[in-house]
């Protein structure tokens, strides 16, 4: 495929009627071109300013003392209403609490009653403890637990409070009893996630791939160093913002993962284009200006697309999820700002010496010549577009097949690391025989009956509820239905026969709230609400499920409009949206196979299959869609450049593919390596997001970007660039 001669920088604009989409202007005349040239001429000043901003952001984060919490509030849901009623009428019952579990492998816990009594007394004396229940013992006598209530949220106690718990339970340990902490005490005793190792592995792997891809030490270090600086600034800003609004505990990990991935990608695309301009004979400043005008424009559009997708998470109405999107957005926007200023400055500083320290004789830029492997591959796709399109869609469909059996849920302590305190407490309770014990004891549900508008006596309502619960399959046991001291509510705590993350438990909650309790209270005027941790998680899951289509719709519409305005086409954004949906579905399918079906879960450090965390699909959709658009925009930008110059669709697609395939492949491998390194995180949700994002990136950069997009564009020909004239006049022209 012949490569057309590059036009002169001073070439006149093409005829407006023939090439009305053209953006061929001298690099220095565009806004981004002028910015790139300015940064390349003043590299030391720009780099010094970024280092100053980095120091200020990190210092500000330290001074601001950010707060992170996974506490979710769902006003208007049944669990929230029930909790409010409980807190008003029975403040003690509604207080935060957790379990302290005692176990012995031989004999009975009661054999060490004096040590157990001293332990309970010491627990009562701990700061913020309001009550300690009598120990409940299993029928074989080998396991017992007590419920400890607190006057503040457990997350606020901090991990350091674990030492005080250990001191209080020392008498039991000294007597030979095993002690573990369960229930909501996991918020205290669970070691804060440390993803530093993942970050180091990701950075080292990225450097190795950059060295192999570029064959030059400076060219490999430049994208990595600029990305690290921008990620540091982004984390500092996230920390400062977190001092005014509480982010989820995984927010910084997510921001690091996304920021590092896109930061290296953006710098890689700019550096590759810069090297090509140097090879074509342009000076360093002019090359930086041309790079900022062309690839910089693609970076800006890509970053805006990712930001729009991430901020769309606020449409779900859950601030917990919306703030995760905000943290990722901050990281992406800071990274984009660095790509448009810090990277050109670094390129201007290095200039023609970028390949001075080489690992291979010939440097690698966008293309190795008119007959290199990517040109030949483009010709092959052009000859057999239907074959490539069919094969690509078939592979994505196979990957997406497990999606049909996806089960949303909450990953509980049963998936924690074996030997940890939370996992030990969970197992002791789940496997101990006796009343109130068994898997369901780890996820008890409180039923609150509101009597304020009841037209019958409390005793009759209590009898009706008792009979209904006795006849409900899946209920292992429940406490007697008791009225509060003010007579406004009735309360009972029931234990399911199955564990918190079991699908049967979710079905039981649905049966209780949708059938059993409404029928039992029909005609009485009373209403029942299920509350507690498990019920709250079920309400959260239901809310996310209802809002997911809204988020998907907003992301699709905004992305479609943005791409249509950028590329002046209706067909191109429609194709991009459809193919990105395929990518997302395929990554969902892989998640189900790995986590829910257990295919390879041991490799990720999981001891058993787990459901897909309820908010992961929503988070993944926004992130995957945004990241997929990155590669779409980088590829289409190069295709559009040739189309605007030649009006030859076949040539444009071939040139765009051959010019970007190498850098897209390298960028995808780097981002995949960064994401996969975070699968070593101790947090299961981070593992899910990391694996899902890694799979989506590799699928998108190979099957979609290198097979499906070019084959589809070859098939559609000039129709790719169809745009109704009336719509073209209305839409804004998004150009740098």
XYZ file of C-alpha atoms in Angstrom, residues 163-561:
399
model
C -4.379 -3.731 69.922
C -6.916 -2.813 72.619
C -9.126 -5.718 71.581
C -6.137 -8.048 71.810
C -5.331 -6.781 75.298
C -8.918 -7.295 76.480
C -9.079 -10.853 75.112
C -5.672 -11.897 76.476
C -7.167 -13.826 79.451
C -9.006 -16.126 77.044
C -5.877 -16.684 74.985
C -3.821 -17.365 78.077
C -6.346 -20.074 79.021
C -5.828 -21.801 75.652
C -8.872 -20.483 73.822
C -8.638 -19.276 70.237
C -9.931 -15.739 69.696
C -11.015 -14.127 66.443
C -13.007 -11.041 65.482
C -15.939 -11.163 63.105
C -19.041 -9.350 61.935
C -18.589 -5.620 61.475
C -15.427 -5.723 63.575
C -13.735 -6.503 60.264
C -13.746 -2.730 59.718
C -11.343 -2.470 62.651
C -9.175 -5.576 62.546
C -8.793 -6.025 58.783
C -5.358 -4.786 57.801
C -5.620 -1.729 55.543
C -4.973 -2.708 51.943
C -1.381 -2.064 50.876
C -1.042 -2.004 47.110
C 2.519 -0.642 47.042
C 3.873 -3.963 45.787
C 1.343 -3.936 42.950
C 2.386 -0.424 42.009
C 6.078 -1.356 41.985
C 5.454 -4.472 39.899
C 3.341 -2.452 37.472
C 6.001 0.233 37.057
C 8.854 -2.269 36.557
C 6.829 -4.268 34.035
C 5.857 -1.121 32.162
C 9.520 -0.070 31.962
C 10.529 -3.463 30.568
C 7.826 -3.281 27.860
C 8.777 0.295 27.001
C 12.425 -0.693 26.581
C 11.442 -3.555 24.285
C 9.001 -1.413 22.323
C 11.223 1.644 21.877
C 14.705 0.170 22.017
C 15.863 3.405 23.652
C 16.440 4.128 27.336
C 15.410 7.800 27.226
C 12.341 7.103 25.119
C 11.299 4.406 27.590
C 11.936 6.439 30.725
C 10.210 9.602 29.521
C 6.615 8.230 29.412
C 7.125 6.410 32.704
C 8.585 9.349 34.625
C 6.007 11.844 33.365
C 3.223 9.390 34.222
C 4.563 8.912 37.751
C 4.713 12.675 38.287
C 1.151 13.148 37.068
C -0.115 10.219 39.186
C 1.571 11.733 42.248
C -0.147 15.058 41.612
C -3.459 13.305 41.010
C -3.252 11.337 44.263
C -2.385 14.524 46.116
C -5.454 16.263 44.703
C -7.652 13.229 45.509
C -6.356 13.311 49.079
C -7.093 17.025 49.425
C -10.619 16.558 48.071
C -11.080 13.567 50.396
C -10.670 15.930 53.339
C -13.969 17.559 52.382
C -15.872 14.488 51.159
C -15.271 10.888 52.187
C -14.076 8.584 49.398
C -14.229 4.788 49.405
C -11.112 3.045 50.702
C -10.357 1.730 47.198
C -10.496 5.217 45.644
C -6.745 5.854 45.795
C -5.956 2.414 44.399
C -8.406 2.978 41.549
C -6.979 6.444 40.852
C -3.434 5.048 40.850
C -4.361 2.160 38.573
C -6.225 4.314 36.039
C -3.836 7.268 36.244
C -0.726 5.157 35.776
C -2.252 3.243 32.876
C -3.531 6.211 30.879
C -0.553 8.367 31.867
C 1.907 5.974 30.262
C -0.423 5.508 27.289
C -0.790 9.232 26.603
C 2.946 9.888 26.931
C 3.698 6.856 24.762
C 1.491 8.093 21.917
C 3.020 11.561 22.072
C 6.598 10.290 22.237
C 6.067 7.943 19.302
C 4.612 10.734 17.159
C 7.469 13.045 18.182
C 10.068 10.501 17.090
C 8.316 10.081 13.747
C 8.386 13.847 13.187
C 12.097 13.912 14.025
C 12.695 11.117 11.515
C 10.701 13.121 8.930
C 13.178 15.997 9.328
C 11.458 18.431 11.710
C 13.347 20.180 14.496
C 12.592 19.321 18.156
C 10.405 22.384 18.846
C 8.459 22.026 15.602
C 8.143 18.263 16.196
C 6.763 18.928 19.688
C 4.291 21.441 18.240
C 3.150 19.017 15.539
C 2.848 16.244 18.123
C 0.736 18.410 20.439
C -1.512 19.498 17.553
C -2.188 15.973 16.280
C -1.665 13.323 18.956
C -2.212 15.921 21.674
C -5.667 16.603 20.284
C -6.409 12.863 20.404
C -5.184 12.747 24.013
C -7.443 15.658 24.958
C -10.524 14.090 23.361
C -9.694 10.695 24.894
C -9.290 12.190 28.376
C -12.566 14.103 28.098
C -14.302 10.897 26.990
C -12.944 8.971 29.980
C -13.920 11.808 32.326
C -17.449 11.963 30.913
C -17.831 8.207 31.315
C -16.538 8.253 34.893
C -18.602 11.254 36.007
C -21.697 9.590 34.552
C -21.519 7.264 37.546
C -23.151 10.024 39.573
C -26.311 9.295 37.585
C -26.747 6.109 39.612
C -27.744 8.260 42.577
C -25.225 6.576 44.882
C -22.549 8.977 46.083
C -20.344 6.025 47.084
C -20.004 4.997 43.414
C -20.051 8.538 42.056
C -17.092 9.500 44.237
C -15.093 6.532 42.952
C -15.692 7.898 39.471
C -14.671 11.370 40.642
C -11.369 10.047 42.043
C -10.581 8.342 38.729
C -11.606 11.475 36.816
C -9.225 13.647 38.829
C -6.368 11.258 38.046
C -7.214 11.186 34.319
C -7.558 14.961 33.943
C -4.295 15.636 35.781
C -2.611 13.021 33.602
C -3.996 14.651 30.439
C -2.739 18.062 31.603
C 0.712 16.551 32.106
C 0.583 14.912 28.676
C -0.139 18.263 27.013
C 2.497 20.276 28.908
C 5.021 18.150 30.809
C 5.549 15.627 28.000
C 6.226 18.275 25.286
C 8.607 19.982 27.720
C 10.477 16.730 28.323
C 10.547 16.020 24.572
C 11.890 19.513 23.906
C 14.562 19.032 26.570
C 15.685 15.682 25.182
C 15.235 16.722 21.554
C 17.248 14.791 19.000
C 19.112 12.914 21.738
C 16.086 10.764 22.512
C 17.731 7.745 20.863
C 21.278 8.349 22.077
C 21.261 5.366 24.485
C 19.861 2.574 22.314
C 19.139 -1.104 22.849
C 18.688 -1.732 19.126
C 20.358 -0.269 16.066
C 17.246 1.181 14.436
C 14.792 3.248 16.544
C 11.120 2.363 16.406
C 8.652 5.088 15.500
C 5.147 4.927 14.049
C 6.129 3.049 10.919
C 9.141 1.094 9.757
C 8.424 1.829 6.079
C 5.816 1.407 3.398
C 6.218 -2.384 3.300
C 6.586 -3.124 6.990
C 4.532 -5.859 8.664
C 1.666 -3.584 9.672
C 1.237 -2.274 6.128
C 1.086 -5.855 4.855
C -1.400 -6.740 7.615
C -3.610 -3.781 6.651
C -3.622 -5.002 3.063
C -4.629 -8.490 4.233
C -7.572 -7.127 6.239
C -8.626 -5.005 3.269
C -8.718 -8.118 1.053
C -10.757 -10.249 3.504
C -12.775 -7.855 5.708
C -15.756 -10.211 6.153
C -13.514 -13.012 7.445
C -11.764 -10.803 9.994
C -15.053 -9.253 11.135
C -16.705 -12.654 11.641
C -13.742 -14.141 13.541
C -13.417 -11.122 15.825
C -17.101 -11.051 16.710
C -17.114 -14.816 17.306
C -14.262 -14.611 19.818
C -15.902 -11.732 21.707
C -19.226 -13.599 21.762
C -17.578 -16.695 23.273
C -15.888 -14.570 25.950
C -19.200 -12.868 26.748
C -21.191 -16.114 27.058
C -20.703 -16.534 30.871
C -22.313 -13.108 31.326
C -25.722 -14.762 31.081
C -25.180 -16.429 34.468
C -23.754 -13.395 36.304
C -24.864 -13.214 39.939
C -24.385 -9.960 41.792
C -23.725 -10.079 45.513
C -21.359 -8.998 48.244
C -17.987 -10.588 48.891
C -17.988 -11.312 52.623
C -15.335 -12.433 55.111
C -15.633 -16.000 53.818
C -13.410 -14.904 50.943
C -10.752 -13.358 53.197
C -7.282 -14.816 53.411
C -7.268 -18.155 55.289
C -5.717 -17.638 58.707
C -6.804 -14.016 59.009
C -8.848 -13.105 62.071
C -11.969 -12.257 60.070
C -11.843 -15.487 58.052
C -11.185 -17.559 61.186
C -14.156 -16.030 63.009
C -16.349 -16.599 59.968
C -15.364 -20.274 59.695
C -15.730 -20.989 63.420
C -19.276 -19.602 63.437
C -20.295 -21.168 60.129
C -19.102 -24.661 61.010
C -20.112 -24.750 64.656
C -23.259 -26.828 65.265
C -25.996 -25.606 67.540
C -28.805 -23.067 67.771
C -28.024 -19.830 66.002
C -24.859 -21.180 64.469
C -24.163 -22.244 60.918
C -23.422 -20.182 57.775
C -26.421 -17.895 58.308
C -25.158 -16.765 61.687
C -22.585 -14.674 59.842
C -25.385 -12.707 58.194
C -28.304 -12.334 60.564
C -31.218 -10.105 59.539
C -33.197 -7.855 61.854
C -36.931 -7.561 61.135
C -38.520 -4.331 62.354
C -42.336 -4.056 62.353
C -43.670 -0.496 62.449
C -46.776 -0.388 64.686
C -47.432 3.350 64.505
C -50.330 2.930 62.097
C -51.431 -0.534 63.172
C -55.145 -1.091 63.705
C -54.682 -4.263 65.771
C -52.854 -5.104 68.986
C -49.112 -5.625 69.112
C -49.607 -9.164 70.447
C -51.726 -10.168 67.452
C -49.194 -8.695 65.028
C -46.384 -10.524 66.845
C -48.286 -13.814 66.571
C -48.895 -13.274 62.851
C -45.203 -12.563 62.225
C -44.124 -15.559 64.295
C -46.362 -17.965 62.365
C -45.204 -16.549 59.043
C -41.519 -16.909 59.887
C -41.990 -20.474 61.131
C -43.518 -21.429 57.797
C -40.801 -19.763 55.680
C -38.260 -22.050 54.081
C -34.673 -20.867 54.471
C -35.081 -19.482 58.009
C -32.909 -21.490 60.392
C -34.112 -19.723 63.556
C -35.371 -16.406 64.890
C -35.659 -14.725 68.250
C -39.042 -14.127 69.840
C -40.878 -11.118 68.399
C -40.571 -8.474 71.107
C -41.970 -4.922 71.357
C -39.784 -1.919 72.077
C -40.199 -0.074 75.365
C -42.157 2.699 73.647
C -44.444 0.174 71.913
C -43.822 1.698 68.477
C -42.077 -1.299 66.891
C -41.668 -5.069 67.107
C -38.237 -6.621 66.610
C -36.907 -10.094 65.831
C -33.523 -11.276 64.614
C -33.586 -14.179 62.180
C -30.785 -16.459 61.036
C -30.874 -17.799 57.454
C -29.846 -21.363 56.701
C -27.279 -20.113 54.173
C -24.335 -17.717 54.252
C -24.437 -13.977 53.454
C -23.045 -14.261 49.916
C -25.110 -17.339 49.005
C -27.736 -16.793 46.291
C -30.314 -18.565 48.479
C -29.935 -15.861 51.137
C -30.750 -13.161 48.604
C -33.775 -15.166 47.485
C -34.893 -15.503 51.113
C -34.731 -11.734 51.641
C -36.800 -11.229 48.516
C -39.383 -13.743 49.724
C -39.596 -12.184 53.185
C -39.957 -8.602 51.992
C -42.108 -9.327 48.952
C -44.420 -12.112 50.142
C -44.102 -13.511 53.667
C -44.227 -10.346 55.770
C -46.689 -8.357 53.619
C -49.139 -11.284 53.691
C -48.719 -11.725 57.446
C -49.422 -8.030 58.067
C -52.179 -7.651 55.485
C -55.080 -5.727 56.996
C -53.258 -4.846 60.230
C -51.884 -1.457 59.127
C -48.405 -2.471 60.274
C -45.395 -2.581 57.955
C -42.231 -4.665 58.197
C -38.687 -3.715 57.206
C -35.578 -5.882 56.943
C -32.431 -4.185 58.178
C -28.868 -5.011 59.122
C -25.714 -5.463 57.052
C -27.025 -8.222 54.773
C -30.343 -6.466 54.140
C -28.524 -3.206 53.424
C -26.300 -4.970 50.907
C -29.374 -6.431 49.201
C -30.943 -2.960 48.939
C -27.669 -1.578 47.589
C -27.558 -4.364 45.005
C -31.142 -3.656 43.972
C -30.512 0.076 43.664
C -27.424 -0.480 41.525
C -29.336 -2.898 39.278
C -32.103 -0.354 38.704
C -29.727 2.513 37.962
C -27.263 0.603 35.747
C -29.329 1.075 32.540
C -29.473 4.819 33.250
C -25.683 5.050 33.564
C -25.183 2.950 30.431
C -27.599 5.124 28.466
C -25.956 8.380 29.548
C -22.452 7.129 28.748
C -23.497 5.833 25.324
C -25.319 9.006 24.314
C -22.589 11.384 25.500
C -19.818 9.314 23.897
C -21.774 9.132 20.630
C -22.301 12.896 20.526
